[in-house]
CSV table of C-alpha atoms in Angstrom, one decimal:
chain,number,residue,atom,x,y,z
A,1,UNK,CA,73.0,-0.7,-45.7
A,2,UNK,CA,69.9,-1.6,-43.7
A,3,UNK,CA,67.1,-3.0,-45.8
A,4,UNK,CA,63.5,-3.4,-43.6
A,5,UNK,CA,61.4,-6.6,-44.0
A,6,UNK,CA,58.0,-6.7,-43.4
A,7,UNK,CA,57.0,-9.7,-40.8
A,8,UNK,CA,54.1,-10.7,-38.6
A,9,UNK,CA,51.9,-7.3,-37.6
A,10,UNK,CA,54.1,-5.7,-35.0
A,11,UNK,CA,57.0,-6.7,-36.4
A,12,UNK,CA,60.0,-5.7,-38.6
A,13,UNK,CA,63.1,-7.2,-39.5
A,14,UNK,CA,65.8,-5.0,-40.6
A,15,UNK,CA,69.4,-7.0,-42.1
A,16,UNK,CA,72.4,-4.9,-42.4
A,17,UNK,CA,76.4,-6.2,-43.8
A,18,UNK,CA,79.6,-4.7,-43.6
A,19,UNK,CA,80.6,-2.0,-46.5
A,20,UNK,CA,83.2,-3.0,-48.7
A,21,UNK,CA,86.8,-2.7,-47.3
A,22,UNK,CA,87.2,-6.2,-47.9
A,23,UNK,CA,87.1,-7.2,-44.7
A,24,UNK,CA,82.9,-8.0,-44.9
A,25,UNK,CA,81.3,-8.9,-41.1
A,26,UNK,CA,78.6,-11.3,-41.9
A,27,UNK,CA,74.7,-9.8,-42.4
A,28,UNK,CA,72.8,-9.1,-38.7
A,29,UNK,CA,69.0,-9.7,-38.5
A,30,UNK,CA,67.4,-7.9,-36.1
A,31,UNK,CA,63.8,-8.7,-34.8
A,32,UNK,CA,62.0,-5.3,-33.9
A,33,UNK,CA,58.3,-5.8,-31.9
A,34,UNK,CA,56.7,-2.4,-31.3
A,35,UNK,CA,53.4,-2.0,-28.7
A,36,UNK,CA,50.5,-0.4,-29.7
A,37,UNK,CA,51.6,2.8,-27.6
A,38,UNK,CA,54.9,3.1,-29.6
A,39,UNK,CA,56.5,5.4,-29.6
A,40,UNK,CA,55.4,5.8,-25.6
A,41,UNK,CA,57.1,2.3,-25.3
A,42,UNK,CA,60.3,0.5,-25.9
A,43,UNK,CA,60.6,-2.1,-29.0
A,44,UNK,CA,61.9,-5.3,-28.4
A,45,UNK,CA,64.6,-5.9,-30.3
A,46,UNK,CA,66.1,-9.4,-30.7
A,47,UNK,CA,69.0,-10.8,-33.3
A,48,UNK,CA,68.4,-13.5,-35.6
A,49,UNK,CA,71.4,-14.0,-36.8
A,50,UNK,CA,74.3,-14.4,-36.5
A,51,UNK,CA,73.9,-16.1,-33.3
A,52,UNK,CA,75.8,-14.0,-30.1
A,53,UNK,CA,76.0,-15.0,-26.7
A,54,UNK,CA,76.9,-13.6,-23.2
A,55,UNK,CA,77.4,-10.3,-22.8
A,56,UNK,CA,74.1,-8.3,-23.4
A,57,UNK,CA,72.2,-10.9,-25.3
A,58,UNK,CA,70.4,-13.3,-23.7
A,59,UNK,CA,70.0,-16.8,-25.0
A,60,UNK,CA,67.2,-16.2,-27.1
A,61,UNK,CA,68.7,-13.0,-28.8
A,62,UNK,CA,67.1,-10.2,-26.8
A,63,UNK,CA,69.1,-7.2,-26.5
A,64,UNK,CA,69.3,-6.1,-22.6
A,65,UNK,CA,70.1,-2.1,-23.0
A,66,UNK,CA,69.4,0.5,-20.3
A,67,UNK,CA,67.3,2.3,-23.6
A,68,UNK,CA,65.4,-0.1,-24.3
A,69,UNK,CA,63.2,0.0,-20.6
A,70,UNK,CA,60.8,1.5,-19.7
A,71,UNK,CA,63.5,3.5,-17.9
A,72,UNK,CA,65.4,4.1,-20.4
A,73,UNK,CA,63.0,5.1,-23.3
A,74,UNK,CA,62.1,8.3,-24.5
A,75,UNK,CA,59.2,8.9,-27.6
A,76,UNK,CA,62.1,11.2,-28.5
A,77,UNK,CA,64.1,8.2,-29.5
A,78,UNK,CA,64.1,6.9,-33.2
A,79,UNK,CA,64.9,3.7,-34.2
């Protein structure tokens, strides 16, 4: 289950592990910014941990998703 963590204003850091079947993935930490104008806006989202490359995660652990641009947002969206 996710659990949210407070962090810097802006911020919020949300961990969530596999459910019990015995084969456990290891905990992701996500980094979630939100503007001023959110919901109007995108969040950033970045992971922590564990640390992923190539694909759609850039080098420093920012997600690149179509919904998360400008483009791509909706204030309909939840997160």
């Amino acid at each position: 289950a996710a659990q949210p963590q407070a962090k810097a204003a802006g911020a919020v850091g949300c961990e969530a592990q596999g459910q019990g079947d015995g084969a456990s993935l290891p905990p992701v930490v996500l980094s979630f910014k939100f503007a001023a104008d959110f919901p109007l806006s995108p969040p950033f989202v970045r992971i922590i941990r564990p640390r992923l490359k190539g694909n759609f995660v850039f080098p420093n652990g920012a997600l690149c998703m179509e919904l998360l641009t400008t483009d791509g947002w909706s204030p309909a969206n939840s997160v």
